[in-house]
Short mmCIF file of C-alpha atoms and ligand atoms in Angstrom, two decimals:
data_model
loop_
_atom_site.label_atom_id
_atom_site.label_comp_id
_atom_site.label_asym_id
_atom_site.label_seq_id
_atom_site.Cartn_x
_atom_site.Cartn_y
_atom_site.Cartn_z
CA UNK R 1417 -9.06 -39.97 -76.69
CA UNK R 1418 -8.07 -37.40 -78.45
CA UNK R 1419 -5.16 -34.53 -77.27
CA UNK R 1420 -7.07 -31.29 -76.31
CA UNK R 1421 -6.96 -29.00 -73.18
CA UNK R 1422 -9.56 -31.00 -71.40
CA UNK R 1423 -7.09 -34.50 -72.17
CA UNK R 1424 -3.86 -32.27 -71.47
CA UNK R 1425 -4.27 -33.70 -67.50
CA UNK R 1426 -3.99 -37.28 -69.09
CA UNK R 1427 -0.84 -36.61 -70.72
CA UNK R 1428 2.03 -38.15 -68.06
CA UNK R 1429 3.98 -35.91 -66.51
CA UNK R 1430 7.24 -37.00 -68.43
CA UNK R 1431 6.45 -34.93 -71.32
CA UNK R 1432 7.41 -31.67 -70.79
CA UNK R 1433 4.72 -28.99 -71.79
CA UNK R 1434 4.16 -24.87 -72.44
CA UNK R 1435 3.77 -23.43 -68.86
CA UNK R 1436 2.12 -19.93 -70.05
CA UNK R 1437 -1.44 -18.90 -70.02
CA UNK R 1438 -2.55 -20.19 -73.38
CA UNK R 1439 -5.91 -18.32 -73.62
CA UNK R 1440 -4.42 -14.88 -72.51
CA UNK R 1441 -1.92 -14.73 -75.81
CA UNK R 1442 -3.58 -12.83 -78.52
CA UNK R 1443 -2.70 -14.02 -82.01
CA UNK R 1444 0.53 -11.90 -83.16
CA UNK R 1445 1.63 -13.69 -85.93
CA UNK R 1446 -0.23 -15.11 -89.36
CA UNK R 1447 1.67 -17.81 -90.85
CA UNK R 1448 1.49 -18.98 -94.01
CA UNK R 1449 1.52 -22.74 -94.56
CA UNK R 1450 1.39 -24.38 -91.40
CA UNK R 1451 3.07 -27.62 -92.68
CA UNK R 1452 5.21 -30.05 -90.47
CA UNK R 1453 8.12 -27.69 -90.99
CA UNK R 1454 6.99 -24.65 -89.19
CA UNK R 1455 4.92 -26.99 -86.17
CA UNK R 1456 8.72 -28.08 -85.90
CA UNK R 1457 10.99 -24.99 -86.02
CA UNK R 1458 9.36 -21.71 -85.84
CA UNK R 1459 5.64 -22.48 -83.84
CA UNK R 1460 8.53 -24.50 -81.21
CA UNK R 1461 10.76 -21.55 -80.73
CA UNK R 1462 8.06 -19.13 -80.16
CA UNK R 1463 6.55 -21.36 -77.76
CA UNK R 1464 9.58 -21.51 -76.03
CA UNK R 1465 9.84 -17.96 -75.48
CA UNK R 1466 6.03 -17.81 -74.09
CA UNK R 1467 7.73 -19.87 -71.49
CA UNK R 1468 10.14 -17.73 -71.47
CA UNK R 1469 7.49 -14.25 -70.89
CA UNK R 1470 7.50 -13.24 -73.95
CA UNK R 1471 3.83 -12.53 -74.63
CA UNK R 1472 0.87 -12.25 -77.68
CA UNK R 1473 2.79 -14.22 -79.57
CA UNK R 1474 0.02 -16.68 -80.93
CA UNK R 1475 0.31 -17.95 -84.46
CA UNK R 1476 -2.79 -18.20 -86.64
CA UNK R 1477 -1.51 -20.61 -88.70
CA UNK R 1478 -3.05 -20.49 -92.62
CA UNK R 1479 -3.04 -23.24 -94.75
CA UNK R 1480 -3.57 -22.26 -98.75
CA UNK R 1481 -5.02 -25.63 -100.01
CA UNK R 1482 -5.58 -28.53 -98.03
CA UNK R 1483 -7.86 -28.83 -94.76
CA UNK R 1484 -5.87 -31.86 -93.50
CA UNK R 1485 -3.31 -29.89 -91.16
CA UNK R 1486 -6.91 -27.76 -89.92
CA UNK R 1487 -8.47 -31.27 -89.43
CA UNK R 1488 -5.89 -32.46 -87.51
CA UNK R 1489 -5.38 -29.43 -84.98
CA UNK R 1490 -8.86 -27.36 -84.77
CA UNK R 1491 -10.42 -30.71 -82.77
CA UNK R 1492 -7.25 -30.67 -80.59
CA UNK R 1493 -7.97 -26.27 -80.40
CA UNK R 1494 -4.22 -26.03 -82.00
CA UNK R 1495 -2.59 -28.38 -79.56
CA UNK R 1496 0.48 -30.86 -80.91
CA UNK R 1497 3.45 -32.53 -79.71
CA UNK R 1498 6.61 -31.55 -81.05
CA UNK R 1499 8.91 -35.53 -80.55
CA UNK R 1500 12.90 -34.90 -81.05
CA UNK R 1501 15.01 -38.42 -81.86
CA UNK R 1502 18.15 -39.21 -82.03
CA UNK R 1503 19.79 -42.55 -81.58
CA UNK R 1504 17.29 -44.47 -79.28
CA UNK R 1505 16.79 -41.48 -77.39
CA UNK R 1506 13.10 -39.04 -77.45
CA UNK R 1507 12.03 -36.27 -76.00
CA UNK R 1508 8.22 -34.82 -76.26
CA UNK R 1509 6.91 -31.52 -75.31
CA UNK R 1510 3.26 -30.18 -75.89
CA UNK R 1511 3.34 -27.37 -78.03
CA UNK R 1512 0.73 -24.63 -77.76
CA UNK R 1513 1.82 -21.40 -79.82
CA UNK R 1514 -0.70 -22.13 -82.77
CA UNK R 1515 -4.15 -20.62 -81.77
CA UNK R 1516 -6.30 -21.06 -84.85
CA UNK R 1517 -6.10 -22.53 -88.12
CA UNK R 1518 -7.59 -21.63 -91.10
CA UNK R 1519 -8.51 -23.08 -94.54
CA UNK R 1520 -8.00 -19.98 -97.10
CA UNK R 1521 -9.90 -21.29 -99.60
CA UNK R 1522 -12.63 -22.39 -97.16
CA UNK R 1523 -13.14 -18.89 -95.72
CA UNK R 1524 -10.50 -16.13 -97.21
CA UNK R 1525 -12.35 -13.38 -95.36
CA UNK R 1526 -10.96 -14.88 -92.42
CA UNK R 1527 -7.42 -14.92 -93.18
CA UNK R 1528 -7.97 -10.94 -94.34
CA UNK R 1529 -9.06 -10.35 -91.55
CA UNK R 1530 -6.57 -11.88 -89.15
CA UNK R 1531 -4.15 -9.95 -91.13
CA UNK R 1532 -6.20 -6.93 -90.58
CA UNK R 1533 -5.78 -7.04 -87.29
CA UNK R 1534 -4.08 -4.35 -84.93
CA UNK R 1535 -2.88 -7.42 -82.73
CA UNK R 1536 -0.48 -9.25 -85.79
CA UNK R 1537 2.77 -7.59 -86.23
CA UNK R 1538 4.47 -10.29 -88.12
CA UNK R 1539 3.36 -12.77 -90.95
CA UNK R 1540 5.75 -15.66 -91.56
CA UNK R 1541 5.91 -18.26 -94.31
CA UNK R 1542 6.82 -22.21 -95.09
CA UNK R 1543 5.15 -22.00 -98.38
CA UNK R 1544 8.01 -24.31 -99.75
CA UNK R 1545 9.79 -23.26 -102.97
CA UNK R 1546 6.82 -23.62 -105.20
CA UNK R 1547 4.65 -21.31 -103.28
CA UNK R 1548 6.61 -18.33 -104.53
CA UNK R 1549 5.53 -18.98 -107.93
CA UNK R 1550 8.97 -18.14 -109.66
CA UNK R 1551 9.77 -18.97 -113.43
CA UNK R 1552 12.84 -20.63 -113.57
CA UNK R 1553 14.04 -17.06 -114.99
CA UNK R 1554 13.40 -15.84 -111.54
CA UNK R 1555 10.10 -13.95 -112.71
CA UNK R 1556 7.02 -14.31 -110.91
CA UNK R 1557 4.37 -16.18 -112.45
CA UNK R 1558 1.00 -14.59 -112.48
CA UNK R 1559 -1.37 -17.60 -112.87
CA UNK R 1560 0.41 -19.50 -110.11
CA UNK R 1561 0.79 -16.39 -107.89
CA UNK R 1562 -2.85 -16.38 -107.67
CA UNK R 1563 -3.07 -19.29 -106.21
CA UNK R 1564 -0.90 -18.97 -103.78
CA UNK R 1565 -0.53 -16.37 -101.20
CA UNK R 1566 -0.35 -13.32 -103.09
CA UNK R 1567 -4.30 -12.22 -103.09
CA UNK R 1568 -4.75 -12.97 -99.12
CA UNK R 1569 -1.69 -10.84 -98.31
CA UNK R 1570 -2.51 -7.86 -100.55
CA UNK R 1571 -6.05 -7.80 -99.47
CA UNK R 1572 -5.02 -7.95 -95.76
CA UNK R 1573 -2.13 -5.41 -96.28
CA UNK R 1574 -4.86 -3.09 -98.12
CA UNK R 1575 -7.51 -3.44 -94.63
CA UNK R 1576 -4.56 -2.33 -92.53
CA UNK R 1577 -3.83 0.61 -94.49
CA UNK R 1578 -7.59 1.40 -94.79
CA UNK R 1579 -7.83 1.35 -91.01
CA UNK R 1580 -4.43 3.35 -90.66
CA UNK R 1581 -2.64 0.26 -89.07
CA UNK R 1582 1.23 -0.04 -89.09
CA UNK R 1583 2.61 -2.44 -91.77
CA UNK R 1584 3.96 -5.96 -90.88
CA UNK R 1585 7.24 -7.75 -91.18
CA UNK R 1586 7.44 -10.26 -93.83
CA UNK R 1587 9.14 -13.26 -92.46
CA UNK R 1588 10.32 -16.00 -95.23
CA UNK R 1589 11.42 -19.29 -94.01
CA UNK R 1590 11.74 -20.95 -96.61
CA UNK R 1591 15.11 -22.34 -98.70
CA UNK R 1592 15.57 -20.41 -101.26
CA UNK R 1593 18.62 -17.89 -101.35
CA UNK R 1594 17.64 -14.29 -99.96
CA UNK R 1595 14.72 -15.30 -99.05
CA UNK R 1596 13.44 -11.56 -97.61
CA UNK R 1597 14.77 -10.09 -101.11
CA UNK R 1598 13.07 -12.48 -103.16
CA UNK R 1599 9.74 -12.54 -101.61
CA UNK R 1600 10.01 -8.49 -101.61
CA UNK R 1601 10.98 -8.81 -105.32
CA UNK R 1602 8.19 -11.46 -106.16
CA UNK R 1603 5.51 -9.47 -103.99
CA UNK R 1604 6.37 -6.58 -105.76
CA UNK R 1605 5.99 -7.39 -109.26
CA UNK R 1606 2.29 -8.86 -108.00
CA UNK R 1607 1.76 -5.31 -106.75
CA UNK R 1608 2.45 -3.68 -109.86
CA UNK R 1609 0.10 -6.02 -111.71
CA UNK R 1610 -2.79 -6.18 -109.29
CA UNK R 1611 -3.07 -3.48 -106.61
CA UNK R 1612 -0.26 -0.35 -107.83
CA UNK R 1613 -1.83 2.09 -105.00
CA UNK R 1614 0.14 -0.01 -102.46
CA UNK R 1615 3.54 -0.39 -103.56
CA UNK R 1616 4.52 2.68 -101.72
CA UNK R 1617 2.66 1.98 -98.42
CA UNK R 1618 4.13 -1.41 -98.62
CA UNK R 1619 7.91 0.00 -99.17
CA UNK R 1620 7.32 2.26 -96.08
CA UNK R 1621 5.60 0.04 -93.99
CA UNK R 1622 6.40 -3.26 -94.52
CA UNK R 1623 10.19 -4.97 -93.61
CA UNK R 1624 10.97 -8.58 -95.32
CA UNK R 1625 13.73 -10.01 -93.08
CA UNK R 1626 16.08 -13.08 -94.62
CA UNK R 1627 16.37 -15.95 -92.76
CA UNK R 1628 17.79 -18.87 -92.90
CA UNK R 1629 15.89 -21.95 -91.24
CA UNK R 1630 17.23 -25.47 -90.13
CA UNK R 1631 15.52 -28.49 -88.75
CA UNK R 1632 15.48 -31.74 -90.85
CA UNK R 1633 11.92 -32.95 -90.06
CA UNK R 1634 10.20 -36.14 -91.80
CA UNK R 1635 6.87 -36.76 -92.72
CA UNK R 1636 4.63 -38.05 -89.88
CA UNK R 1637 3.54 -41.81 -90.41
CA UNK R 1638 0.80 -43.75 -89.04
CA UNK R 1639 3.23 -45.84 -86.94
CA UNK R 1640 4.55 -42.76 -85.86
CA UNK R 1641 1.09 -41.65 -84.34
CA UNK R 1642 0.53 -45.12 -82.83
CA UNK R 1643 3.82 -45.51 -81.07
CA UNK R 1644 3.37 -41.85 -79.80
CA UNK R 1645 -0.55 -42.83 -78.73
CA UNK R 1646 1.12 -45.78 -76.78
CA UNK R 1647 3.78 -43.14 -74.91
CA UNK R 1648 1.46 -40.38 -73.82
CA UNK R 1649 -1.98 -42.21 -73.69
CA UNK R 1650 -3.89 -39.62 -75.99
CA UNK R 1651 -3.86 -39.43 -79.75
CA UNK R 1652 -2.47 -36.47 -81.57
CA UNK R 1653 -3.16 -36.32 -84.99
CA UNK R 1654 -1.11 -33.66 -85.41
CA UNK R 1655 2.16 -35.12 -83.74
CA UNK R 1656 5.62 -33.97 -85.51
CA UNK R 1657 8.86 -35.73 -85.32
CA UNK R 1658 11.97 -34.57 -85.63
CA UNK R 1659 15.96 -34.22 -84.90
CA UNK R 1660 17.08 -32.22 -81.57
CA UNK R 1661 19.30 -30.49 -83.61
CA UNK R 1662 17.79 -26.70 -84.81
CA UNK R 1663 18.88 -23.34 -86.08
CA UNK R 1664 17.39 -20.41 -86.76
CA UNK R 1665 19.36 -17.16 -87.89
CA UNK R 1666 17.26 -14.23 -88.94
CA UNK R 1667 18.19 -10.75 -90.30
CA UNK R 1668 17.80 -8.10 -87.42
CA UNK R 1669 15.00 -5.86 -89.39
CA UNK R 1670 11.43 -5.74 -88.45
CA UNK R 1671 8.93 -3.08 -89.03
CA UNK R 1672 7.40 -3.84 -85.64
CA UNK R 1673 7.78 -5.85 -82.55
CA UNK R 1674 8.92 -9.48 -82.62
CA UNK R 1675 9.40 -12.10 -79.93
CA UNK R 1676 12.87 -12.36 -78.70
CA UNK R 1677 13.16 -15.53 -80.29
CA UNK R 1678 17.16 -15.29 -79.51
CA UNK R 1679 15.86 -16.29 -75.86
CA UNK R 1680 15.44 -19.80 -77.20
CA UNK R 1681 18.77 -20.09 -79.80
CA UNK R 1682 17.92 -18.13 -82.60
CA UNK R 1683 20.57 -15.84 -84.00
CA UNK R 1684 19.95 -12.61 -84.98
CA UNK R 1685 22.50 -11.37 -87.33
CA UNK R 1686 23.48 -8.13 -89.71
CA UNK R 1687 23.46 -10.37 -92.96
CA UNK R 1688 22.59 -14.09 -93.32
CA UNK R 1689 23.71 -14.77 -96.42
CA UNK R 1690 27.10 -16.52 -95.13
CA UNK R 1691 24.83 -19.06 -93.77
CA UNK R 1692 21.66 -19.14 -95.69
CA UNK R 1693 24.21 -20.10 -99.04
CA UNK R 1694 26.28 -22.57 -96.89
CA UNK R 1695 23.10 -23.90 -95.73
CA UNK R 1696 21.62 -24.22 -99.50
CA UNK R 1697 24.34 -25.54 -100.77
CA UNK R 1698 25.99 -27.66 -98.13
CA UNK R 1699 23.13 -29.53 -96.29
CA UNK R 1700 20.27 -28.83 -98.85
CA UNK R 1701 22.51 -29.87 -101.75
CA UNK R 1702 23.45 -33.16 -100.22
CA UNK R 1703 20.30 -34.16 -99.76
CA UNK R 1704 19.02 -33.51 -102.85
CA UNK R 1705 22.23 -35.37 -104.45
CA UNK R 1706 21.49 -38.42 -101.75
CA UNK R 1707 17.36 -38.64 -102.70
CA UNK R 1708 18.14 -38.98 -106.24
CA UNK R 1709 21.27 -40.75 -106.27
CA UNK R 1710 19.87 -43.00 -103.67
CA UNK R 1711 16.48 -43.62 -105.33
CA UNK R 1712 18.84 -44.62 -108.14
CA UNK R 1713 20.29 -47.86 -106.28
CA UNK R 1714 16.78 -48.33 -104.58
CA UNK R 1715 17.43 -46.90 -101.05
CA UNK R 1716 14.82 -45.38 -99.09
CA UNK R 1717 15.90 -43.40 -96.21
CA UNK R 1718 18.56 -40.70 -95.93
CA UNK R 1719 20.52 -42.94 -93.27
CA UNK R 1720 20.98 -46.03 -95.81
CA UNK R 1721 21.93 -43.53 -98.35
CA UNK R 1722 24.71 -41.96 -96.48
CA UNK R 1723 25.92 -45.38 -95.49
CA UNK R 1724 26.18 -46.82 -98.43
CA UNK R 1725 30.01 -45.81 -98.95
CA UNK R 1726 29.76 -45.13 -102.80
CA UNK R 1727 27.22 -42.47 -102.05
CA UNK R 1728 29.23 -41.35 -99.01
CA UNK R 1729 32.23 -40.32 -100.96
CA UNK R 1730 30.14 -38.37 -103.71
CA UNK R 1731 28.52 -36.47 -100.59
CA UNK R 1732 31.95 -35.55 -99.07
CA UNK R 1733 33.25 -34.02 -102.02
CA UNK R 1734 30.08 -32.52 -103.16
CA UNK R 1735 29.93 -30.44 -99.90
CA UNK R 1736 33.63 -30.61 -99.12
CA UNK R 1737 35.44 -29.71 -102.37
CA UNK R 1738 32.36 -28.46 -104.25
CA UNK R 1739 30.21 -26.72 -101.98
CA UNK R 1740 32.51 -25.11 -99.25
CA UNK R 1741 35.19 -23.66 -101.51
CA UNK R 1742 32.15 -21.83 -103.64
CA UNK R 1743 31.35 -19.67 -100.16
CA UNK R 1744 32.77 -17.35 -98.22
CA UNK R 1745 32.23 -17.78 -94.57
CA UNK R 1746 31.35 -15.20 -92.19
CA UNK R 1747 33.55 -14.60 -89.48
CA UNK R 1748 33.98 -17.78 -86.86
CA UNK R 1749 31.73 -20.14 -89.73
CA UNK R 1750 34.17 -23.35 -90.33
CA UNK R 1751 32.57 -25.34 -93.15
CA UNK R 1752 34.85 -28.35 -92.33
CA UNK R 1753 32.89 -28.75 -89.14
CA UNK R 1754 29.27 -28.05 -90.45
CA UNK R 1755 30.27 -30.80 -92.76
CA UNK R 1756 31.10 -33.34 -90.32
CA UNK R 1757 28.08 -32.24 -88.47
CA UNK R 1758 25.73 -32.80 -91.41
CA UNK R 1759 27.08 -36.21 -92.20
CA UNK R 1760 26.06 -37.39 -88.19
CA UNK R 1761 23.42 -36.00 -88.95
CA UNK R 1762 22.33 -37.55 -92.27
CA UNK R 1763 23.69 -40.81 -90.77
CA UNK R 1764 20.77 -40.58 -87.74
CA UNK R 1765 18.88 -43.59 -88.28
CA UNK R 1766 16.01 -42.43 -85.64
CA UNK R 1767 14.67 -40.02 -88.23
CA UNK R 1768 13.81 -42.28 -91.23
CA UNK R 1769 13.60 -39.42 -93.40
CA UNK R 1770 12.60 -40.66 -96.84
CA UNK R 1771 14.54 -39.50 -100.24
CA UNK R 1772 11.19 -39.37 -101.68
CA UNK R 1773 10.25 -36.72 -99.59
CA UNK R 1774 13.31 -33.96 -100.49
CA UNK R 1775 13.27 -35.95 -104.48
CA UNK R 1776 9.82 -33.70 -104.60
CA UNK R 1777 10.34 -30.22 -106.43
CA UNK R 1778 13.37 -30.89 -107.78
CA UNK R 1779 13.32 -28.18 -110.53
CA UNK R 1780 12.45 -25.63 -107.78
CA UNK R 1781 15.38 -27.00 -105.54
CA UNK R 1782 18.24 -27.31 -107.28
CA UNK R 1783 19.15 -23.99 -109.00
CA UNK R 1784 20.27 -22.94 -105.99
CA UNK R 1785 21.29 -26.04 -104.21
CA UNK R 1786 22.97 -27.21 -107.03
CA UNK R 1787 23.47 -25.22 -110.34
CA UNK R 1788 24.88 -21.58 -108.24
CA UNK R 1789 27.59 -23.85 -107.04
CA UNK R 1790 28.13 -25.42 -110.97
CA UNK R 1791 28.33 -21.90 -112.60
CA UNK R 1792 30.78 -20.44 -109.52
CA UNK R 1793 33.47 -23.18 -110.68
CA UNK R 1794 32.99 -23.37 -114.16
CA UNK R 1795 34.23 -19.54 -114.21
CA UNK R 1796 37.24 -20.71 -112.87
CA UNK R 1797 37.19 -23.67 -114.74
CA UNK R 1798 37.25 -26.26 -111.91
CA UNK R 1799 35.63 -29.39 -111.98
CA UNK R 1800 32.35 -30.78 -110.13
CA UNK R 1801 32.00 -34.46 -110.38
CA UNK R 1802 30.02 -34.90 -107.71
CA UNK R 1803 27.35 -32.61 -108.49
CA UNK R 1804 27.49 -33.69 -112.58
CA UNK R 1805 26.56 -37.28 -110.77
CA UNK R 1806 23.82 -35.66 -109.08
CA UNK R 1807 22.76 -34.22 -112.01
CA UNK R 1808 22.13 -37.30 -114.10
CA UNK R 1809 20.57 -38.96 -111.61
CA UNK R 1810 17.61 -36.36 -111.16
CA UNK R 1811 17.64 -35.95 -115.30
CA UNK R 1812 16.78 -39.61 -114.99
CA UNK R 1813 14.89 -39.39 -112.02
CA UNK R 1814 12.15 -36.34 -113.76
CA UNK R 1815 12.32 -39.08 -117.17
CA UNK R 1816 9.87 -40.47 -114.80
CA UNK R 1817 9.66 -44.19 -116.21
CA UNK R 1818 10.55 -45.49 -112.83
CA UNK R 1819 8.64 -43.58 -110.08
CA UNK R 1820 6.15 -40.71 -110.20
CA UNK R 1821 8.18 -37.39 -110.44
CA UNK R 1822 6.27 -35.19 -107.50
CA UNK R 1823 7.37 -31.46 -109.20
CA UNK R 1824 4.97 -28.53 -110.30
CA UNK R 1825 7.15 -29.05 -113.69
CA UNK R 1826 6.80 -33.03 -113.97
CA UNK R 1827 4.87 -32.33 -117.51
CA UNK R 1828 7.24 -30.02 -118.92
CA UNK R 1829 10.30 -31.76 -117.73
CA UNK R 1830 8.47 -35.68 -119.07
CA UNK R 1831 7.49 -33.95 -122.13
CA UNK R 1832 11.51 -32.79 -123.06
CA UNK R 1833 12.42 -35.61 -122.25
CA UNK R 1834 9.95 -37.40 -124.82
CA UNK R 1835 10.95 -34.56 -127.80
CA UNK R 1836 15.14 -34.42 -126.43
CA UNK R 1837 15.74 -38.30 -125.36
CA UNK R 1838 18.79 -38.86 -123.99
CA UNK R 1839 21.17 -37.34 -126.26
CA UNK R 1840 19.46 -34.09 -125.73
CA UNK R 1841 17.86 -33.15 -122.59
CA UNK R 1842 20.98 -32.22 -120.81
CA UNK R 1843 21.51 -29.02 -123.73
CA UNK R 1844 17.68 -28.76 -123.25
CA UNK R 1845 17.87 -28.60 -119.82
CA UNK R 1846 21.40 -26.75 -119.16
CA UNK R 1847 23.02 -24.95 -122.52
CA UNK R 1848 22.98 -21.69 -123.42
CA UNK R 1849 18.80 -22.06 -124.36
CA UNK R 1850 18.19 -24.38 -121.55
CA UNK R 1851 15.14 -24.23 -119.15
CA UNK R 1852 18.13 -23.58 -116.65
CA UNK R 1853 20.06 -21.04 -118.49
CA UNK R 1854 19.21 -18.08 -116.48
CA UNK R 1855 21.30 -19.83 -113.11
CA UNK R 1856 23.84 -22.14 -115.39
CA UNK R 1857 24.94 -22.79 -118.56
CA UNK R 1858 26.66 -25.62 -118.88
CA UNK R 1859 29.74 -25.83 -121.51
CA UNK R 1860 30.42 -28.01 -124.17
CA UNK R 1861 32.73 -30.86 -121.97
CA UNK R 1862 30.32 -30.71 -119.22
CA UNK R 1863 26.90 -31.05 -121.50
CA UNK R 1864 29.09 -34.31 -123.31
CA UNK R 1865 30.06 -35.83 -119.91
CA UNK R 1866 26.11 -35.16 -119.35
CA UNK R 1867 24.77 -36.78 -121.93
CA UNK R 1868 27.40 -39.99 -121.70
CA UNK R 1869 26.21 -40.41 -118.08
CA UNK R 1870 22.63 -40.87 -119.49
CA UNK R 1871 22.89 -42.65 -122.92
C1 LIG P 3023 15.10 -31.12 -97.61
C2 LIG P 3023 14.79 -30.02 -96.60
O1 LIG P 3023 13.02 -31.85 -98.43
C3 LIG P 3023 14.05 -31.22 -98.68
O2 LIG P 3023 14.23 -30.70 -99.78
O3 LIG P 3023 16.35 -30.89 -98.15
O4 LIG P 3023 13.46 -30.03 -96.22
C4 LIG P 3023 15.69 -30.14 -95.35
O5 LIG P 3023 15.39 -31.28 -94.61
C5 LIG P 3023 15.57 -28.93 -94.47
O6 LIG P 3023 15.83 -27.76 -95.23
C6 LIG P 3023 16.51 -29.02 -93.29
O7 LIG P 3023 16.57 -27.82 -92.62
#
């Protein structure tokens, strides 16, 4: 039997559940890519703070490509269960903040007008990196903008304005740095190509927050959903696992109400910058430099990465010597401590979060994960052995010839690496004409030490 409202009484009464009348919260927020991500972080703290009182906060939850994620959750009418691990230790609560879910490209009229709706206030998005459609010089690419968000939100933005509705706050939560800024840039330059009538509503109406997000969450597995099955007695196809651990810090500017999400732990903060780069660079940039190094000497899961001690020591010093001393904290933010919390962390085996799942993407990932960090110490000429490792490893990793390289750029990057070969793709990729140039550009010693880690 499947999870639903009419199984909910099935489900025992050790998992905990949302206490608020479900059916009386009108849909406030549209999100944008309802992957396991946002079911995890930002659809749990919002139910949370329905418990809480905070009302007509329902998510309509989009999805831009695939129906699996509407598959999963329109049979169950939006119902999940959000599991949190750690050690031998779980905890499951029924989640029940998403409302609807749509399939843009099965219906876009829908998603228009959901955002066209006096109700929605906010529209959030887990799009990942890819599904901002940014060059790797930072400008937005037309072809792939289409495809992604861009025409929904313009179309929905243009019905509100038709019908003299207030604009809506543009919530990114996804890792890239500045997030607010960027999508404002990005969304902006689609404006001025495809609908130049609203750039000025949308600059008066419309506020784009920066946030930064936290909450390390694997893929679901099918062992996952039968061991869950076995606990609660119903299936949930759309069960997400994840880490107790979360964080949330958002920058205080909406254009309209919001739900006090602070009730529930989130921070709400001047500037996030302080932790949205320690975040990027720190925990974001470890991982990256375990999937590929670890892929590298055939590990699978973050936890046997981190404990094998070769791969320990690069990660200390990559976010202890490397990392750290290229930020400046805010106020009370001690890097040696988010540090040692990341490692327990990483070193969780409950999560079995695969490498292969953060080795996707790469070339979106790691100019700021990685190659912000790179050109912030080769101005002062230090050093970064770690992340040099880190970077041969995904060079070879994107060469492809050992597993298939998941990455919007996995052509590009194979087909460089066919013209370059090894004594050339790290100037292809890094010097001054590199694909990379516009974030880093490697000098002479470090393109050499490059290239010798590869040949
Ligand atoms: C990971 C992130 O897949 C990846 O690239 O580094 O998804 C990471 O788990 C989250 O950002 C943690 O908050």
């Amino acid at each position: 039997m499947r999870l639903s409202p009419a199984s909910l009484e099935r489900v025992p009464p050790g998992v905990d559940r949302f206490a608020y009348d479900r059916k009386a919260q009108d849909i406030g927020i549209v999100h944008f890519g309802l992957g396991a991500f946002h079911r995890a972080h930002q659809a749990w703290y919002t139910d949370l703070c329905m418990d809480e009182g905070e009302r007509g906060w329902g998510i309509c939850g989009v999805s831009l490509r695939s129906p699996t994620v509407a598959e999963q959750l329109n049979p169950q009418d939006g119902l999940y269960t959000l599991t949190e691990r750690s050690g031998d230790e779980s905890a499951t609560r029924v989640i029940g903040a998403v409302r609807e879910v749509l399939v843009a490209p099965q219906g876009p009229e829908k998603v228009i007008a959901r955002l066209g709706s006096p109700d929605v206030s906010i529209v959030s998005f887990t799009v990942t990196e890819k599904g901002y459609a940014r060059r790797p010089d930072g400008s937005l690419d037309l072809a792939a903008a289409e495809a992604s968000f861009y025409p929904l939100l313009t179309a929905g933005l243009r019905l509100r304005r038709e019908r003299e509705l207030p604009g809506l706050t543009l919530l990114s939560c996804d890792n890239l740095p500045a997030n607010g800024r960027e999508l404002k840039r990005l969304f902006g330059e689609w404006l001025a190509a495809h609908a130049p009538d609203l750039v000025g509503w949308v600059a008066a109406e419309c506020a784009f927050p920066c946030s930064m997000v936290d909450r390390i969450v694997p893929a679901t597995t099918a062992a996952d959903l039968d061991w869950l099955e076995r606990r609660i007695g119903v299936r949930d196809e759309g069960a997400i696992f994840t880490e107790r651990f979360s964080q949330w810090v958002i920058e205080d500017k909406f254009a309209g109400p919001r739900p006090r999400w602070e009730r529930r732990g989130a921070q709400l903060v001047g500037d996030v910058e302080p932790y949205e780069t320690a975040k990027l660079r720190m925990l974001n940039g470890a991982h990256s430099a375990l999937a590929y190094c670890g892929l590298e000497r055939d590990h699978e899961f973050v936890h046997q990465a981190i404990a094998d001690p070769a791969l320990r020591g690069l990660v200390e010093r990559l976010m202890r010597q490397e990392a750290a001393t290229s930020l400046t904290p805010a106020p009370g933010q001690d890097l040696e401590a988010y540090a040692d919390a990341l490692l327990a962390r990483f070193a969780d085996p409950a999560l079995n979060h695969r490498l292969i799942q953060i080795a996707m993407d790469g070339s979106q990932k790691i100019p700021q994960r990685w190659l912000e960090t790179l050109a912030y110490h080769q101005r002062r000429g230090s050093p970064c052995p770690a992340l040099i490792e880190a970077l041969a490893a995904w060079l070879k990793h994107v060469r492809g010839d050992r597993r298939p390289v998941d990455d919007p750029m996995a052509v590009q990057l194979a087909n460089l690496w066919a013209t370059e070969g090894s004594g050339g793709i790290a100037a292809a990729m890094f010097g001054p004409q590199g694909l990379f140039a516009q974030t880093w550009q490697a000098d002479e010693a470090t393109l050499t030490r490059l290239t010798r880690r590869l040949a």
